[in-house]
mmCIF file of C-alpha atoms in Angstrom:
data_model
loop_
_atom_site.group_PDB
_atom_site.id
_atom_site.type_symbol
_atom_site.label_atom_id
_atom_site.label_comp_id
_atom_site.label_asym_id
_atom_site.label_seq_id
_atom_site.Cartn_x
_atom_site.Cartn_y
_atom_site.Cartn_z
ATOM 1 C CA UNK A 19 -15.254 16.883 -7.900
ATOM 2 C CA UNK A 20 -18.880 16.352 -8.139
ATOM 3 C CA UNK A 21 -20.891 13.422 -7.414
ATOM 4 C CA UNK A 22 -21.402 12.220 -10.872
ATOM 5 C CA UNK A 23 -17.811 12.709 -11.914
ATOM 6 C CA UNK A 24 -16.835 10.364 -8.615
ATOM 7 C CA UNK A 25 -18.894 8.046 -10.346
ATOM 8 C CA UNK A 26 -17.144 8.410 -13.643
ATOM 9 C CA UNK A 27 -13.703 7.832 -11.873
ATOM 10 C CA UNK A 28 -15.244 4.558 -9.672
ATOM 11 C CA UNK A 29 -16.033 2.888 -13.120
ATOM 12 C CA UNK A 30 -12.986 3.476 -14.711
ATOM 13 C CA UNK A 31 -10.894 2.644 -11.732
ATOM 14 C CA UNK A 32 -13.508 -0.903 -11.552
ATOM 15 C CA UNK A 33 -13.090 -1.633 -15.092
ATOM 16 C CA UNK A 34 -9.288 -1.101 -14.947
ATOM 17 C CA UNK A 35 -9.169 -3.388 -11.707
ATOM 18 C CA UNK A 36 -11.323 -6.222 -13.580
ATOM 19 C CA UNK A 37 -8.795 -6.174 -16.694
ATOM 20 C CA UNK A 38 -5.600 -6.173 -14.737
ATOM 21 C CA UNK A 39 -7.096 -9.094 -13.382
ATOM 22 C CA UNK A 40 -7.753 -10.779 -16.486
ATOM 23 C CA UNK A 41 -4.270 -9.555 -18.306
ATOM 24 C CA UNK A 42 -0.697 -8.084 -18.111
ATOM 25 C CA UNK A 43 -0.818 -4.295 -17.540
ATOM 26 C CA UNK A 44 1.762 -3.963 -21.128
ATOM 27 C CA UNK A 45 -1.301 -5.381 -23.107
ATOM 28 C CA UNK A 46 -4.394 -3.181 -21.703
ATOM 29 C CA UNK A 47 -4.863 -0.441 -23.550
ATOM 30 C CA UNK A 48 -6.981 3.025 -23.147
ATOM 31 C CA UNK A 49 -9.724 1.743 -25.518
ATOM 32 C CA UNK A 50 -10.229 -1.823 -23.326
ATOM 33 C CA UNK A 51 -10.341 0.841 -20.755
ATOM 34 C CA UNK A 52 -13.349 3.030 -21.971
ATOM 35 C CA UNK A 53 -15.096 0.164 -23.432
ATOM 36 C CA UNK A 54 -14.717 -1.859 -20.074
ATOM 37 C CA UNK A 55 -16.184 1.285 -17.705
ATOM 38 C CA UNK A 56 -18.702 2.389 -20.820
ATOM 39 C CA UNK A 57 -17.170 6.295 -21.170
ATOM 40 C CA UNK A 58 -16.507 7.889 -24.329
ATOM 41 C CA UNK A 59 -12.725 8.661 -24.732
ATOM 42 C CA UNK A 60 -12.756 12.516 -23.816
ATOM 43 C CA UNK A 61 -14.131 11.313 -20.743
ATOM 44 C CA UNK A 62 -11.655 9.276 -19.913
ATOM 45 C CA UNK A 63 -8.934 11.728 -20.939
ATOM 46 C CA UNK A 64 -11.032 14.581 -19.268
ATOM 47 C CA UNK A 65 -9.765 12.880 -15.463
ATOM 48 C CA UNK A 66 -6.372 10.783 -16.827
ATOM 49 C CA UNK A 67 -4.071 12.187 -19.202
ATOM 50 C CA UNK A 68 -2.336 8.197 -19.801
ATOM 51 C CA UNK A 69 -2.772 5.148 -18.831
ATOM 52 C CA UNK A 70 0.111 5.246 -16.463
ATOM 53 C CA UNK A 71 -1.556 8.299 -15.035
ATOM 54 C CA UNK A 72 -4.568 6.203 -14.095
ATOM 55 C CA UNK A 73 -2.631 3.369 -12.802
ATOM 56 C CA UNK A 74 -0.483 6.195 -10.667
ATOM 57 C CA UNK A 75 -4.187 7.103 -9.183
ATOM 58 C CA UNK A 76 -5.345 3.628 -8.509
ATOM 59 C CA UNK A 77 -2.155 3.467 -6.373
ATOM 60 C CA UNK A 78 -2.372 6.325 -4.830
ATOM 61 C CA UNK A 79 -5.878 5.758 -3.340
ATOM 62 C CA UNK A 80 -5.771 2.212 -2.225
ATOM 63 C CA UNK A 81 -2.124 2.555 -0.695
ATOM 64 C CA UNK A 82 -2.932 6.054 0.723
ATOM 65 C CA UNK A 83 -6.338 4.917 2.016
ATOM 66 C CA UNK A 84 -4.888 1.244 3.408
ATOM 67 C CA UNK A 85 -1.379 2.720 5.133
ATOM 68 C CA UNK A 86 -3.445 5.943 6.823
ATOM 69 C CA UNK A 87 -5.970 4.099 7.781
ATOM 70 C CA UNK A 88 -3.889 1.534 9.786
ATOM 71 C CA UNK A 89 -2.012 4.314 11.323
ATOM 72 C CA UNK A 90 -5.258 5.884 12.429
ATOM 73 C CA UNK A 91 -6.104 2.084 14.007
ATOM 74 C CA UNK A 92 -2.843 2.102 15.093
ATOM 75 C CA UNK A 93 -3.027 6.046 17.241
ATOM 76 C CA UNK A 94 -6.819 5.055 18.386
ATOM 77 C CA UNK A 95 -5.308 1.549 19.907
ATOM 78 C CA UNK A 96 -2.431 3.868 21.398
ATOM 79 C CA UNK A 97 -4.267 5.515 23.549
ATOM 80 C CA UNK A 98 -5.801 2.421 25.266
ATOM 81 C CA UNK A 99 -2.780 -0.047 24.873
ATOM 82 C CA UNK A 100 0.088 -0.686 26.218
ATOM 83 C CA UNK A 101 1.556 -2.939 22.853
ATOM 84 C CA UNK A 102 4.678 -1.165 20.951
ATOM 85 C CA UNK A 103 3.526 0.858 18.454
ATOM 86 C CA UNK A 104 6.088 -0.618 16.206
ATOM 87 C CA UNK A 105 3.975 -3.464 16.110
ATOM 88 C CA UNK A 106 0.647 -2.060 16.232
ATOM 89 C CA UNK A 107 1.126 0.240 13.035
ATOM 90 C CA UNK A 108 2.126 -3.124 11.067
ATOM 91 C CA UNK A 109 -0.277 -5.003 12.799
ATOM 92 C CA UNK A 110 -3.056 -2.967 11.833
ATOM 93 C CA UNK A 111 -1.798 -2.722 7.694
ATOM 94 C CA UNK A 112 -1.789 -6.326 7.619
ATOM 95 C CA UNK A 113 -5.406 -6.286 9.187
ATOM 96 C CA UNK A 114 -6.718 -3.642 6.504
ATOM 97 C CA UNK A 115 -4.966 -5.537 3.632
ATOM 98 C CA UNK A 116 -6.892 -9.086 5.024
ATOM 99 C CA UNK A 117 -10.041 -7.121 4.698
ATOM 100 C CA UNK A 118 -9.311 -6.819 1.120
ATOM 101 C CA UNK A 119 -10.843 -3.171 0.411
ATOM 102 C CA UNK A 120 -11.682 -2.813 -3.526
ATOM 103 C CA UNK A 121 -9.861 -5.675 -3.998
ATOM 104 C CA UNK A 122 -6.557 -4.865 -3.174
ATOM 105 C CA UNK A 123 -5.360 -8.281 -2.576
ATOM 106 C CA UNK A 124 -5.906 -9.001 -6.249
ATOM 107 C CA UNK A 125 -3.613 -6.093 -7.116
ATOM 108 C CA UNK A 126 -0.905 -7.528 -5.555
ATOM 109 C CA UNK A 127 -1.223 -11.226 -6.860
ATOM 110 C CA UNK A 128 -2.467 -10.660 -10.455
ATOM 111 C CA UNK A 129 -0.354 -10.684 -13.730
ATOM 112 C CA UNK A 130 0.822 -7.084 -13.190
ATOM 113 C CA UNK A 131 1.658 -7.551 -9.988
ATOM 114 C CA UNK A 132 5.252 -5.556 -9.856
ATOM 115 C CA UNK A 133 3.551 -2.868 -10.451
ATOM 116 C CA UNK A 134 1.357 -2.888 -7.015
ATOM 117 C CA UNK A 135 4.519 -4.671 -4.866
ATOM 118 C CA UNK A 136 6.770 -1.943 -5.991
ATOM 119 C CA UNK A 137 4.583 0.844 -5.077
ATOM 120 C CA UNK A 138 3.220 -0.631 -2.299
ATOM 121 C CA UNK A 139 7.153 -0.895 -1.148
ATOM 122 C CA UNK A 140 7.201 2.484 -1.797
ATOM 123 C CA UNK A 141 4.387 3.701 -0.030
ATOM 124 C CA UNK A 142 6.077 1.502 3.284
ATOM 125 C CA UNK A 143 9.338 3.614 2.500
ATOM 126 C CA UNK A 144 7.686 6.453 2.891
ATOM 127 C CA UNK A 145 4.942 4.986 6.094
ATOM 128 C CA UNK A 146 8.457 5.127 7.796
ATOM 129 C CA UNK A 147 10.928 7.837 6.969
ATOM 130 C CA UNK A 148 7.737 9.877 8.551
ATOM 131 C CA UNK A 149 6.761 7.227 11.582
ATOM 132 C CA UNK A 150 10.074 5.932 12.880
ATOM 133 C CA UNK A 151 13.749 6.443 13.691
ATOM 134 C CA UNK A 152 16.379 3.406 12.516
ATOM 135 C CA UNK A 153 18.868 2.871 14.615
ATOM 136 C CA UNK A 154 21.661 0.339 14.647
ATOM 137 C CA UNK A 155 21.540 -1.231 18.141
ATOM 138 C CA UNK A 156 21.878 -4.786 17.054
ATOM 139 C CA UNK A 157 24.273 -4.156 14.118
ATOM 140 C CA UNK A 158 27.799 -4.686 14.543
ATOM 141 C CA UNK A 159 29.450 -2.603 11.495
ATOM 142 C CA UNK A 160 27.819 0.687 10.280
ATOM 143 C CA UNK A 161 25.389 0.180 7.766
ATOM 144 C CA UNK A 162 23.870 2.984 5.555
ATOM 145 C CA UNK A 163 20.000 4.317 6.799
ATOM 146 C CA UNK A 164 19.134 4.350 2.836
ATOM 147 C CA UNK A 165 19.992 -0.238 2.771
ATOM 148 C CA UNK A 166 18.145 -0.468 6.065
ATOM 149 C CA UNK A 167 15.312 1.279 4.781
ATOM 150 C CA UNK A 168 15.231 -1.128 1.896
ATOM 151 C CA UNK A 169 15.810 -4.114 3.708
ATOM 152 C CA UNK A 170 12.709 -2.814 6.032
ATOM 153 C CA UNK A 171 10.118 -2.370 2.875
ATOM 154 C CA UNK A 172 11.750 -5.215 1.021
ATOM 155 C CA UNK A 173 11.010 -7.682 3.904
ATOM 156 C CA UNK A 174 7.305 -6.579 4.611
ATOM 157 C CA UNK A 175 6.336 -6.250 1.529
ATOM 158 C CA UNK A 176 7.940 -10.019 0.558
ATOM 159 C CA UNK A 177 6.098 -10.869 4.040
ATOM 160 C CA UNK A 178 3.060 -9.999 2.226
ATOM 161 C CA UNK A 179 3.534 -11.699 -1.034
ATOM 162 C CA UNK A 180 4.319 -14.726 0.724
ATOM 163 C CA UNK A 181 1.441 -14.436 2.894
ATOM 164 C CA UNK A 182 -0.865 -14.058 -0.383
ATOM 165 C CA UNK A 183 0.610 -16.815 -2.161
ATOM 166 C CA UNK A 184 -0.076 -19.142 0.631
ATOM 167 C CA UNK A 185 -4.025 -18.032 1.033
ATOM 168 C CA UNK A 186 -3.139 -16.123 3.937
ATOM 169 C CA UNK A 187 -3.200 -19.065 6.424
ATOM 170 C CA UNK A 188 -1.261 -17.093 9.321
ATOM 171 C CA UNK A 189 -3.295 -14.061 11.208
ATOM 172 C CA UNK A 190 -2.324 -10.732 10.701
ATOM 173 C CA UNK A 191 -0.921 -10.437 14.871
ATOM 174 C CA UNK A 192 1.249 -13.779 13.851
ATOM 175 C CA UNK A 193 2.825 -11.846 10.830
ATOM 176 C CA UNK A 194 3.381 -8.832 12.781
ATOM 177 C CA UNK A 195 5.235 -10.947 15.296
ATOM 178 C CA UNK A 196 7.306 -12.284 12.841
ATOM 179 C CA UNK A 197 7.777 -9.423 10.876
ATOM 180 C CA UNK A 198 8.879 -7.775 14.716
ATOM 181 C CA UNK A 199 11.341 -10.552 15.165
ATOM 182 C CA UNK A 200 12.800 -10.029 11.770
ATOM 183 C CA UNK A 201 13.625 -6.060 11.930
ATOM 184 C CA UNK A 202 14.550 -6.514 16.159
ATOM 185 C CA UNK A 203 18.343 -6.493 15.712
ATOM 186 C CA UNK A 204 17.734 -2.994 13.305
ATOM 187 C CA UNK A 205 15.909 -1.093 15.767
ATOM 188 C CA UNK A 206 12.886 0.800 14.477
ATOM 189 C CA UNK A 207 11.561 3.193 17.120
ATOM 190 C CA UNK A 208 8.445 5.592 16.537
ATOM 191 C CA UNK A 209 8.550 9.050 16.238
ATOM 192 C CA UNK A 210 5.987 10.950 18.649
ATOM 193 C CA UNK A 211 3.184 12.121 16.731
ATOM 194 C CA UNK A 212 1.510 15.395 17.431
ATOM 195 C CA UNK A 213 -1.924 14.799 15.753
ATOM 196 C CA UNK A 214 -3.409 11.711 13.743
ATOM 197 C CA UNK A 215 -2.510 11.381 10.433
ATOM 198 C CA UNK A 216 -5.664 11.180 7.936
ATOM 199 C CA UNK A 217 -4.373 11.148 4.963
ATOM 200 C CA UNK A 218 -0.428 9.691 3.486
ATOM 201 C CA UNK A 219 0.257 11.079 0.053
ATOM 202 C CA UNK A 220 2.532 8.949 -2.403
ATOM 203 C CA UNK A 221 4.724 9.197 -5.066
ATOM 204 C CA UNK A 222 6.986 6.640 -6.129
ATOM 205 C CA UNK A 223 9.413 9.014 -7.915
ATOM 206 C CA UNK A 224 10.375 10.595 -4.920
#
């Protein structure tokens, strides 16, 4: 992709941004779109084939960008700490999601907001099926890896929503504590990894 089509794809994503800010995903349609980012229609259909492939894209690169870039935080920190990575890793998403990059903060509190919690939960799923093992240490009965998985995304992504919706008062190394002492009886422990990860590819279908 060359520079000026980059450029074509930042003001659509913008103006798509700005109007899910303003109204419910349902009632934006592909013309608000082009006449929001100033592109003629092939244009627009020249890089997104539908809407939902545009909003599929949006996710993709702030989730992908956010999640690998904590773990990158998260393996540089590694090498010259001695904190559980467990923590670290989470730490380090909720630090990147404070910052707020291309207003992803927004996302998740604006009127189309299940859209962005669900594949953010998603992209979390998937963040751990690759970055940790579950095990059952402080469970009792036998409980299936597919509801602990949920309950694992469910609860840090709620985390998050809660933090939002209270203006963030609590630092992102108090959440992860809490977050910690939340999943503690589940036992999440990370898998070695060989090389840093640079990039984390989603896809909500999967």
């Amino acid at each position: 992709m060359d520079r000026r089509q980059k450029k074509t794809r930042q003001a659509i994503y913008g103006a798509f941004t700005k109007l899910l800010a303003e109204k419910n995903y349902n009632n934006i349609t592909v013309q608000n779109i082009i006449d929001a980012a100033n592109v003629g229609r092939t244009t627009f259909y020249s890089h997104f084939e539908t809407k939902d492939d545009l909003l599929k894209s949006v996710c993709e690169e702030l989730f992908g960008h956010i999640i690998s870039s904590a773990i990158d935080s998260a393996h540089s920190d590694s090498s010259h700490s001695h904190d559980r990575p467990s923590q670290s890793v989470f730490c380090h998403l909720l630090q990147h999601l404070k910052k707020n990059d291309n207003n992803i903060l927004g996302l998740l509190s604006c009127k189309s907001s299940d859209f962005f919690l669900q594949y953010f939960k998603d992209s979390m799923a998937q963040l751990i099926q690759s970055r940790f093992v579950i095990r059952q240490t402080g469970i009792g009965t036998v409980v299936p890896q597919d509801f602990l998985m949920n309950h694992i995304t469910g609860s840090f992504v709620e985390m998050v929503n809660w933090w939002i919706k209270g203006r963030m008062q609590q630092t992102p190394e108090e959440l992860d504590q809490y977050f910690c002492a939340v999943i503690e009886p589940i036992g999440l422990y990370p898998i070695p990894q060989k090389k840093n990860t640079k990039e984390l590819h989603t896809d909500p279908a999967q």
